[in-house]
Coordinates of C-alpha atoms in Angstrom, one line a residue:
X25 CA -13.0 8.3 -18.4
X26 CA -12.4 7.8 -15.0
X27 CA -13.9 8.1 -11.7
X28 CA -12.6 11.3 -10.8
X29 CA -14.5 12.4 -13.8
X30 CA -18.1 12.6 -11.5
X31 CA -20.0 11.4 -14.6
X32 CA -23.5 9.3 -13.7
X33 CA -23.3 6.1 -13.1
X34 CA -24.9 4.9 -16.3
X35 CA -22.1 6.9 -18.3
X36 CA -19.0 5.7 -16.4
X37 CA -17.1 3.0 -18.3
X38 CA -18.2 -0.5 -16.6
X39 CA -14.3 -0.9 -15.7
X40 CA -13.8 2.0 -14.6
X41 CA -16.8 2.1 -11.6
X42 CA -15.3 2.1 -8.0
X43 CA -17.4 -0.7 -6.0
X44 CA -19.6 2.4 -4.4
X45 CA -20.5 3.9 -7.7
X46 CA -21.3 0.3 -9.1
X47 CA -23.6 -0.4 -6.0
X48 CA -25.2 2.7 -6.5
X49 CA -25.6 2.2 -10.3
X50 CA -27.4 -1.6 -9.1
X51 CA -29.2 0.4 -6.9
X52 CA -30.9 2.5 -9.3
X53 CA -31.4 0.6 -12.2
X54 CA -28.8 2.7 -14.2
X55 CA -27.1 -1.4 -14.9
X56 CA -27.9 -4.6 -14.3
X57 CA -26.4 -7.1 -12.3
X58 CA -26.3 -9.2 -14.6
X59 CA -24.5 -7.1 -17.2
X60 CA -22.2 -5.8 -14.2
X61 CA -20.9 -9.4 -13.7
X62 CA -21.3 -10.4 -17.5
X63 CA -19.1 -7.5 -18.2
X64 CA -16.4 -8.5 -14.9
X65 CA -16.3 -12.1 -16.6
X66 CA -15.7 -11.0 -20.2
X67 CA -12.8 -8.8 -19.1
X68 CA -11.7 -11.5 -17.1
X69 CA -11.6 -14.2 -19.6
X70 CA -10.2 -12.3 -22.2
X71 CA -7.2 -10.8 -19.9
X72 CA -6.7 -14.6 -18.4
X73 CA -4.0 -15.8 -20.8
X74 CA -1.7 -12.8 -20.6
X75 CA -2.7 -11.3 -17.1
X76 CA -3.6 -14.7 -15.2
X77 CA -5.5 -13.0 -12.2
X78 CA -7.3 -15.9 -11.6
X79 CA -7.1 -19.7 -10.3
X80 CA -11.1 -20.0 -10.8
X81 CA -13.7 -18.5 -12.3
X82 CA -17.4 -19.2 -11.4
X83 CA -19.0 -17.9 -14.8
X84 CA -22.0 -20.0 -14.6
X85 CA -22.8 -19.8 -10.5
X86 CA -21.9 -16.3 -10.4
X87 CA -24.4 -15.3 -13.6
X88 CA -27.1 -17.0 -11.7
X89 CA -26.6 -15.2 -8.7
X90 CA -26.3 -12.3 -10.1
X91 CA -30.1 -12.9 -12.0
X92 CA -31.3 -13.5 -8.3
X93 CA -29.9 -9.9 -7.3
X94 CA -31.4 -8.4 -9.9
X95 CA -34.9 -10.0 -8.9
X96 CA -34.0 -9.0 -5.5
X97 CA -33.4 -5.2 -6.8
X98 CA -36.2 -5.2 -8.7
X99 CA -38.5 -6.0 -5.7
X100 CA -36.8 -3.3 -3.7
X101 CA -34.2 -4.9 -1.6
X102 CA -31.6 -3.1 -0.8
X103 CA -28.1 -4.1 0.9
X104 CA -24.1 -2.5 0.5
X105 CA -23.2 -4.9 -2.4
X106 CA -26.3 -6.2 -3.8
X107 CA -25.7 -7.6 -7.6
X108 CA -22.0 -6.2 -7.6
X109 CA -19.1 -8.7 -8.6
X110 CA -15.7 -9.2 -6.4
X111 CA -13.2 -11.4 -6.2
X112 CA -11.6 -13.4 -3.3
X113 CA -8.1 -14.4 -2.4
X114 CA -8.1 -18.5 -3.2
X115 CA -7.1 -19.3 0.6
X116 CA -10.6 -18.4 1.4
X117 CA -13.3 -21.0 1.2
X118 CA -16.2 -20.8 -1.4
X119 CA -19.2 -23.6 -0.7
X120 CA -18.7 -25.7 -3.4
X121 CA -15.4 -24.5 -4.8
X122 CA -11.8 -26.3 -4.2
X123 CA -9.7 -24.2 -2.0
X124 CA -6.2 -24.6 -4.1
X125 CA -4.2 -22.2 -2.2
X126 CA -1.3 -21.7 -4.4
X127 CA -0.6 -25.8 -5.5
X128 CA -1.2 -27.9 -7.6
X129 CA -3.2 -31.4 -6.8
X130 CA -6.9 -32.0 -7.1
X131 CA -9.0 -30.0 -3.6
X132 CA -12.8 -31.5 -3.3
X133 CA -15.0 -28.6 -3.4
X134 CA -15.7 -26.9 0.3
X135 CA -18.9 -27.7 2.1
X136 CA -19.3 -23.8 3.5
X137 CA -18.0 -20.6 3.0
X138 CA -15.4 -19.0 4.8
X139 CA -17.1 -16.4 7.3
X140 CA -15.7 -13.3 5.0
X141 CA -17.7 -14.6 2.4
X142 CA -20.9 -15.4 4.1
X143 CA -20.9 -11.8 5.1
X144 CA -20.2 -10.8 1.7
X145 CA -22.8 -12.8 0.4
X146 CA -24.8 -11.3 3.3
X147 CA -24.4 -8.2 1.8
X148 CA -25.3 -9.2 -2.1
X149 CA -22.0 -9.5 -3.4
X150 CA -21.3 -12.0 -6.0
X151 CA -18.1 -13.2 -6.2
X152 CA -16.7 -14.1 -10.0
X153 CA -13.9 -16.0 -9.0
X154 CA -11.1 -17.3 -6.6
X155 CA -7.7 -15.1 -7.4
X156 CA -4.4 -16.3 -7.6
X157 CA -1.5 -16.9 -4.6
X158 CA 1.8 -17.9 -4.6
X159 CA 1.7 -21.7 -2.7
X160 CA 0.5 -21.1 1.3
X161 CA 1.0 -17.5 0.7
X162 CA 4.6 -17.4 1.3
X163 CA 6.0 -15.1 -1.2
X164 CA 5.7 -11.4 -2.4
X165 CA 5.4 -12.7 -6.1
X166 CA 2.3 -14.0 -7.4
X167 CA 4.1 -17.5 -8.8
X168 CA 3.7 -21.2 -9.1
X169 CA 4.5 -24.4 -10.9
X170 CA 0.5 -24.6 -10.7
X171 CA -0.5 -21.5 -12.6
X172 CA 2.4 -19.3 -14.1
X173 CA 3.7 -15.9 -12.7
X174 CA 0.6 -13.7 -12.1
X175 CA 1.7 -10.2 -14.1
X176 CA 1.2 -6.9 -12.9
X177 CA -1.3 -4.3 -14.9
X178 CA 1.5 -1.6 -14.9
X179 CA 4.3 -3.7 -16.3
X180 CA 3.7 -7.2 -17.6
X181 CA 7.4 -8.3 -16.8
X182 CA 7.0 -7.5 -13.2
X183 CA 5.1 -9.0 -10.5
X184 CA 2.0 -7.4 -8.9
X185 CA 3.5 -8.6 -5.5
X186 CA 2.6 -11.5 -3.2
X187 CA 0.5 -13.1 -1.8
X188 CA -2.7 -11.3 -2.9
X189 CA -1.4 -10.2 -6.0
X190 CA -4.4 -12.6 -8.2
X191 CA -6.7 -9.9 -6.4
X192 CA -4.4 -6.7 -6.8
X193 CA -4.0 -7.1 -10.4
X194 CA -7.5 -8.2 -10.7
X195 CA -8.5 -4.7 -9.6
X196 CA -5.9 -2.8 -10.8
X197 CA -6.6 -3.6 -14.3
X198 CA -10.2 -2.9 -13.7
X199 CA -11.7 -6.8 -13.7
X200 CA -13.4 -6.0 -10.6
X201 CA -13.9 -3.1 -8.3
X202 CA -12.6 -4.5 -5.3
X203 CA -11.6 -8.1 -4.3
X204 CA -10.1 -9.5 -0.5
X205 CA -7.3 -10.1 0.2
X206 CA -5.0 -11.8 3.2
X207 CA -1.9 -10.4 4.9
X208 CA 0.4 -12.3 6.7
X209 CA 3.7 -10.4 6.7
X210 CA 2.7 -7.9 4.4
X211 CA 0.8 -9.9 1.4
X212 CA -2.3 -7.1 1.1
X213 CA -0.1 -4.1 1.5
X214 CA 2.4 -4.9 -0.9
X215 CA 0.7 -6.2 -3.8
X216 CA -1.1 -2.5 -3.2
X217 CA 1.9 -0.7 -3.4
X218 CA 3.1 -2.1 -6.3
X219 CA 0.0 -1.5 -8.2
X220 CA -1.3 1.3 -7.3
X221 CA -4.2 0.3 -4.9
X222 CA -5.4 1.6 -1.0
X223 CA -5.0 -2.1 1.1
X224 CA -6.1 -2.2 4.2
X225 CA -4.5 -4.7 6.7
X226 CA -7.2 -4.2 9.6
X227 CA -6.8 -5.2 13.3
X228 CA -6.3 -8.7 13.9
X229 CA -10.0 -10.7 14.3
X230 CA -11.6 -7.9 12.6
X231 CA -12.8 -10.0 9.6
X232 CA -12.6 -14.0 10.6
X233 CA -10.3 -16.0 9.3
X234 CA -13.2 -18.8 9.7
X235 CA -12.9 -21.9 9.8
X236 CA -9.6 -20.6 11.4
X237 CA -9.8 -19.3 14.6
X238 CA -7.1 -17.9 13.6
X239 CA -4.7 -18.1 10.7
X240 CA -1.0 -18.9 11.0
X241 CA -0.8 -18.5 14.5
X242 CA -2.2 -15.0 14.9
X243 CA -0.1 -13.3 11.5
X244 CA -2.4 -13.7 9.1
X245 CA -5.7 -11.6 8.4
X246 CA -8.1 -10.9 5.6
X247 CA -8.4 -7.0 4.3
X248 CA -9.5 -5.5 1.1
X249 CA -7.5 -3.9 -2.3
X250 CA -9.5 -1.0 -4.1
X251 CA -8.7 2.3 -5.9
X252 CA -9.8 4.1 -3.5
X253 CA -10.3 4.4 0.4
X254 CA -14.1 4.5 0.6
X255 CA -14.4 1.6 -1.6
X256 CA -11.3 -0.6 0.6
X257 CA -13.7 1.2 3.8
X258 CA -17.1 -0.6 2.3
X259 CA -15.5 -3.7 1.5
X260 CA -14.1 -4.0 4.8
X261 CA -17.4 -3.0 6.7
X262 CA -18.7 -5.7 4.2
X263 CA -16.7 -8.2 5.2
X264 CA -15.9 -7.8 8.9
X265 CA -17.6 -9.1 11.8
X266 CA -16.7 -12.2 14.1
X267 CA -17.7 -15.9 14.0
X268 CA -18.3 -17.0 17.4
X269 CA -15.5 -19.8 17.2
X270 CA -12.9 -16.8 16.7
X271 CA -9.7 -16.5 18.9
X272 CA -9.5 -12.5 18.5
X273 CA -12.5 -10.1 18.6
X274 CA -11.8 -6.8 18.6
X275 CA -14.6 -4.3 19.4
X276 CA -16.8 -3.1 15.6
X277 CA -16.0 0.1 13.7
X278 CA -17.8 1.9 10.1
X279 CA -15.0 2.0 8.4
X280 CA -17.2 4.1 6.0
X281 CA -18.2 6.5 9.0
X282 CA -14.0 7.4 8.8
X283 CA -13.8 8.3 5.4
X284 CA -14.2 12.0 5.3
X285 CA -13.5 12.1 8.9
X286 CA -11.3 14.9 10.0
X287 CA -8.6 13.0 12.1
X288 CA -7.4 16.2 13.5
X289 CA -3.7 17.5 13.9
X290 CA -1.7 14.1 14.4
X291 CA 1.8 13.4 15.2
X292 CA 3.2 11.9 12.8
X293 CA 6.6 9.7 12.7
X294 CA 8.5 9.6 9.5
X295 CA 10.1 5.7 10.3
X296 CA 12.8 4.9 7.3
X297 CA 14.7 2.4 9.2
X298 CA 14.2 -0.8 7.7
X299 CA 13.8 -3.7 11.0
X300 CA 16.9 -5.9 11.5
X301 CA 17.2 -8.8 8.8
X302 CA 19.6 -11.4 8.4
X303 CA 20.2 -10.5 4.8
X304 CA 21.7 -7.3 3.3
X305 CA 18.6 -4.5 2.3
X306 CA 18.8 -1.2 1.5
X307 CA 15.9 1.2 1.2
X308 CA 15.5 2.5 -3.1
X309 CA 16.4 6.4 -3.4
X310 CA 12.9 6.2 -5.7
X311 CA 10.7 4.7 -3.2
X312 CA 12.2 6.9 -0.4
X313 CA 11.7 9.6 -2.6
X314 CA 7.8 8.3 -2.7
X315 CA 7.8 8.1 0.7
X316 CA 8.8 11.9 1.6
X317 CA 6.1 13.2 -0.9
X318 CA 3.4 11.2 1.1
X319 CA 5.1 13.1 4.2
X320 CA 5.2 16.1 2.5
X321 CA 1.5 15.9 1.8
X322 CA 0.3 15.2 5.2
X323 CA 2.3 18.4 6.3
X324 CA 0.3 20.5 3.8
X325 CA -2.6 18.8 5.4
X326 CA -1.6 20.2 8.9
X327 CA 0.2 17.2 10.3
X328 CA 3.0 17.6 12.1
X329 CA 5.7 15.1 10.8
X330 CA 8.9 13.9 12.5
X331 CA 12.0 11.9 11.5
X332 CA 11.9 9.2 14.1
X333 CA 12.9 5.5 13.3
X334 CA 10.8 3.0 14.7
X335 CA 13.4 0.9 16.8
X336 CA 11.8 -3.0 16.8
X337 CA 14.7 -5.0 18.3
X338 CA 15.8 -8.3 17.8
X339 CA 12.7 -10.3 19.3
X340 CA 10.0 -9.2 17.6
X341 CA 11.8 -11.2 14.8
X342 CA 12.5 -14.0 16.8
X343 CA 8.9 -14.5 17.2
X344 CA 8.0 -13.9 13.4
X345 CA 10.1 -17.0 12.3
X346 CA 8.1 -20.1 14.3
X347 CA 5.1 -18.3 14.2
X348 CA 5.1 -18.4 10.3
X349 CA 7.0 -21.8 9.7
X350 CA 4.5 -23.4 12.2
X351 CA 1.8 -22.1 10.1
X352 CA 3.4 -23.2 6.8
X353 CA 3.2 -26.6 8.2
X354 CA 0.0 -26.7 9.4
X355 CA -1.8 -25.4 6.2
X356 CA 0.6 -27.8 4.3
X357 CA -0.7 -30.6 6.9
X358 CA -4.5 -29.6 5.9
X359 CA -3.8 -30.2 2.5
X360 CA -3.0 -34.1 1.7
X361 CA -2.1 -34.3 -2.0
X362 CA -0.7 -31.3 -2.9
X363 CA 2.1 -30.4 -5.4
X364 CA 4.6 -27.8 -4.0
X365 CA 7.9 -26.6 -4.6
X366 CA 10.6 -27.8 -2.8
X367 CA 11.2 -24.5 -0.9
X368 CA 7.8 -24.7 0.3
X369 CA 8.6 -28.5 1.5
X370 CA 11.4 -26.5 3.1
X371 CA 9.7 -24.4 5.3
X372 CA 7.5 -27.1 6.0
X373 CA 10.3 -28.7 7.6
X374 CA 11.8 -26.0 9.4
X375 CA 7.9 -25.5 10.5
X376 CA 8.0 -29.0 12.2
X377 CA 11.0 -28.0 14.3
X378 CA 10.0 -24.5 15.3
X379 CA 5.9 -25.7 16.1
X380 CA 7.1 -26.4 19.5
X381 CA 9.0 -24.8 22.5
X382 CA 10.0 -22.2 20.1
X383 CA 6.5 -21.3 18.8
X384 CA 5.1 -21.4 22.4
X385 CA 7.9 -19.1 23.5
X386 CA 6.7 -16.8 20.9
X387 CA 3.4 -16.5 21.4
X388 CA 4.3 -15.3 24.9
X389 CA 6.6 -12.9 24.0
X390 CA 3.9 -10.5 22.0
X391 CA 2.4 -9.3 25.2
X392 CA 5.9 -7.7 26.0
X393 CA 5.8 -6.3 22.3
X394 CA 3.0 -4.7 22.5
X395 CA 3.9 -3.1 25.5
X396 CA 7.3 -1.8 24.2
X397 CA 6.6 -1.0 20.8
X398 CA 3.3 0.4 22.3
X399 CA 5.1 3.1 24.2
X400 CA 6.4 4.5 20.5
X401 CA 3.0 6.0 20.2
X402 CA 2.8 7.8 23.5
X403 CA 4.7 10.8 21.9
X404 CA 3.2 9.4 18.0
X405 CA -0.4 8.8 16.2
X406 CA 0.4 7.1 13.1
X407 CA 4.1 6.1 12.2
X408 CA 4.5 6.6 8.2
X409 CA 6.9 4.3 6.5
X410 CA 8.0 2.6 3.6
X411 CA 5.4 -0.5 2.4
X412 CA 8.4 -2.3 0.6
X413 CA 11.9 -1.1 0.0
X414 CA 12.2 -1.5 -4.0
X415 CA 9.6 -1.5 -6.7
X416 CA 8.1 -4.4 -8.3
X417 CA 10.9 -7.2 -9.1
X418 CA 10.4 -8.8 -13.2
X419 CA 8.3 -12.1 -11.7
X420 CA 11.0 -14.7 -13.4
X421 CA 12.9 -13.3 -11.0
X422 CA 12.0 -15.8 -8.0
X423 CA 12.2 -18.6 -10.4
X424 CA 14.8 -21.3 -10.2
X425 CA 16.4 -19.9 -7.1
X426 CA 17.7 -22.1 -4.0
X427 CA 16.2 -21.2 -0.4
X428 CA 18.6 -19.3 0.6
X429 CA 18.7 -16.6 -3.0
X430 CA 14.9 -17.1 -2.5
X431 CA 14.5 -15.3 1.3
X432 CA 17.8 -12.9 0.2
X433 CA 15.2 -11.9 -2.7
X434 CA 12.3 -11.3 -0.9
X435 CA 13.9 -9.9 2.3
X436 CA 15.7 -7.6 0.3
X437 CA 12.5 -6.3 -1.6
X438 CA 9.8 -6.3 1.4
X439 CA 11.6 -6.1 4.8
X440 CA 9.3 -3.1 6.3
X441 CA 5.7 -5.2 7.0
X442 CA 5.9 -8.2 9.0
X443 CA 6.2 -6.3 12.7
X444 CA 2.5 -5.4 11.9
X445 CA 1.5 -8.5 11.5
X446 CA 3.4 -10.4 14.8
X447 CA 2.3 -7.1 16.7
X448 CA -1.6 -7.7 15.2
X449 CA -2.6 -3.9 14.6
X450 CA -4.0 -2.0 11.5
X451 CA -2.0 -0.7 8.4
X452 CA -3.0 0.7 5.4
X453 CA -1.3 1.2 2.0
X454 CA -1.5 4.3 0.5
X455 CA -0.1 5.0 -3.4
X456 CA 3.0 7.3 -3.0
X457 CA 3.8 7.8 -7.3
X458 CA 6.0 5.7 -9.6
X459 CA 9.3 5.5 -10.4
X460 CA 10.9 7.1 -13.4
X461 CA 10.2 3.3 -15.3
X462 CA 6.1 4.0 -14.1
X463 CA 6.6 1.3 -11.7
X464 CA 3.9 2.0 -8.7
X465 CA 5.5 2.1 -5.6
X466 CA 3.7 2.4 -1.7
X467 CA 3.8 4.2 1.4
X468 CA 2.3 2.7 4.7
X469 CA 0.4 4.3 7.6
X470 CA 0.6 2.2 10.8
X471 CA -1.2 2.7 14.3
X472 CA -1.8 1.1 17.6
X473 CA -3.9 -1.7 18.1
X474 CA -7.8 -0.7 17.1
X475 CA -6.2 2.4 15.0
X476 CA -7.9 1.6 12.2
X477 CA -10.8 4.1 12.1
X478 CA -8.4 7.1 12.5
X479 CA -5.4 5.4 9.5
X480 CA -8.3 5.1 7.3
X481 CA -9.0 8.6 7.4
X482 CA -5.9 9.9 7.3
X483 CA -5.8 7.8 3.9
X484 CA -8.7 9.1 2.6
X485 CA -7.2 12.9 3.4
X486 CA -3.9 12.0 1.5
X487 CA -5.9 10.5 -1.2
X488 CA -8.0 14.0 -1.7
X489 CA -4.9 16.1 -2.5
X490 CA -3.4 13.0 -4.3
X491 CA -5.8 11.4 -6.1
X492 CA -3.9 8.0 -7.6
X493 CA -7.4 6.6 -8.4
X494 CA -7.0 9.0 -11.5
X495 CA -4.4 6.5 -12.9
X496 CA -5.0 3.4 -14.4
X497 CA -2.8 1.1 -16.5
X498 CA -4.0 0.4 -20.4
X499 CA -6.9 -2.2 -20.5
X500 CA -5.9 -5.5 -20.5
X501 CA -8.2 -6.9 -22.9

């Protein structure tokens, strides 16, 4: 049974509940919390050794929380997520968890939670457990020396993608309804595409990176995976919402509210051009193919769509390079103790030389960015383009590979996200099919800064003619 299905909540099968149907199912009295989370931990535990979604799981803290939801439902309390079980990305504190981020080495246990998670505890969720990233979030593969390869619910020889892809596969395979993710140069949107998820990477500041005011130097936010767009919508509205120490506020949306929205009759450009690398890419015929059907659809939906490449220039990477190395460094600086691979103590080093004049020179140079790249969508809405050029790589591929095989490997498969991230503005990941091997493969729809509202809807229209929430991988446990 799935979603699609419109059976009751008390009938749906407890994987198969998207995170609105569960809260509504808490809300009730069709389920318990209790059983909700009892359930999320039991399919977690038994899909651990071959799926290895997680870095930690709070069986014990999260059980008792859940009790305490339940006792709040049960005296009428109601909030968004009350008694329902998520995951979080483990770069993203937990009071009384170690923050392990990818390595190896012993973490003491955090004194507060991240801001994301005191709104999502704000809201009732309770989170089962801390999913797993490559080391500093570096990589599209889920991989370490730490915890194994991370395997993707489609294909277990392939890798959900990188870095969130602990909290892709965790939902993909039905552990959890939803879980957070982070994106720095693409690590929410292309663990999505390659399993078959909506991921949202909002506008920069819209959920805190707290105790960051801002995370690697302005690339990096937090943003939600889920089947579908309502539930990514209510995670995000969960979840948003700025600490006061943050460096970027951008004004509040309902993310919700733009779910069912009718965007009106957009201008859409069709973008295929993959930005400049140093390294030889090429764009999959399968994924392209992907790609046109999403265009297809949005011209059935009464969209005009163009063919017209996105030109980004030469500096917008210039400024990508320090930016991320300099962040590399300083999360690697935070962390005394840990255990990393030698690439990463790579990029550490580079970071050291590039934190400087180079860095400075590159925060500087996003004002003329957004100005140039801004003036694209003065004849264009939304551009739609590919979320990574090939489908999911087998995850032994990024093993035992020198620096330079390693960024030819990963530039090669996920060249297309990282201007959103130096520019700061919204994206979202949309499913666009699987290739002939049923490897899931991802579209994206990108706007101007605070276009989030009006991508989100546009997703939610492509995803009722579409409906990818209607597949799901076999059970994992």
């Amino acid at each position: 049974m799935t979603a699609s299905d419109r059976a009751t909540p008390a009938t749906v099968a407890p994987e198969h509940r998207g995170l609105g149907e569960l809260a509504d199912a808490l809300a009730t009295g069709a389920v318990t919390s209790v059983d909700a989370v009892t359930a999320a931990l039991d399919r977690i535990d038994a899909s651990q050794p071959t799926l290895n979604a997680f870095r930690l799981v709070r069986r014990e803290r999260a059980l008792a929380e859940a009790a305490e939801a339940d006792r709040r439902l049960a005296a009428g309390e109601r909030l968004p997520l009350l008694g329902v079980p998520i995951a979080v990305k483990d770069d993203t504190d937990i009071a009384g968890e170690p923050t392990a981020f990818g390595c190896g080495g012993d973490f003491p246990p955090k004194t507060e939670d991240a801001e994301p998670v005191r709104r999502l505890r704000a809201a009732g969720a309770v989170i089962v457990g801390k999913t797993n990233t490559c080391e500093y979030g570096q990589l599209p593969f889920t991989s370490g020396a730490a915890f194994g390869h991370t395997r993707n619910p489609w294909h277990r020889e392939h890798t959900p993608g990188g870095s969130s892809g602990g909290s892709s596969a965790a939902v993909a395979a039905g552990l959890v309804p939803a879980a957070l993710g982070s994106d720095g140069a693409g690590s929410v949107r292309i663990p999505a595409a390659w399993t078959n998820l909506v991921g949202i990477k909002p506008q920069r500041g819209r959920i805190s990176t707290w105790p960051e005011a801002e995370a690697f130097h302005g690339l990096t936010v937090n943003g939600p995976l889920a089947r579908t767009v309502a539930d990514a919508a209510l995670l995000l509205d969960a979840a948003a919402g700025p600490h006061a120490g943050d460096r970027h506020t951008p004004a509040p949306i309902r993310a919700s509210e733009a779910v069912g929205h009718d965007p009106g009759r957009l201008n859409i450009a069709l973008s295929l051009r993959i930005p400049f690398t140093a390294t030889k890419t090429a764009l999959d015929p399968e994924v392209a193919a992907g790609v046109r059907r999403i265009a297809a659809t949005l011209r059935r939906l009464g969209h005009s769509v163009t063919v017209a490449d996105l030109h980004y220039g030469l500096l917008i990477g210039a400024t990508f390079l320090p930016r991320s190395m300099a962040g590399i460094r300083s999360v690697h600086d935070s962390m005394p103790g840990s255990r990393v691979d030698p690439r990463t103590l790579a990029n550490v080093r580079l970071g050291r030389v590039l934190g400087g004049p180079a860095l400075f020179a590159a925060r500087r140079a996003e004002a003329l960015l957004h100005k140039r790249i801004g003036g694209f969508f003065a004849d264009y809405d939304v551009v739609l383009a590919p979320t990574t050029a090939t489908p999911p790589p087998r995850a032994e591929e990024i093993d035992g590979i020198g620096v330079t095989d390693t960024n030819n490997l990963i530039t090669a498969a996920c060249p297309y996200t990282w201007p959103w991230n130096v520019l700061g503005w919204p994206s979202v990941n949309v499913p666009a099919g699987f290739t002939d091997a049923g490897l899931p493969i991802g579209a994206q729809l990108m706007g101007p800064a605070d276009a989030d509202a009006q991508l989100i809807s546009v997703a939610a229209q492509l995803e009722s003619e579409l409906h990818w929430e209607r597949a799901r991988p076999e059970p994992w446990w």
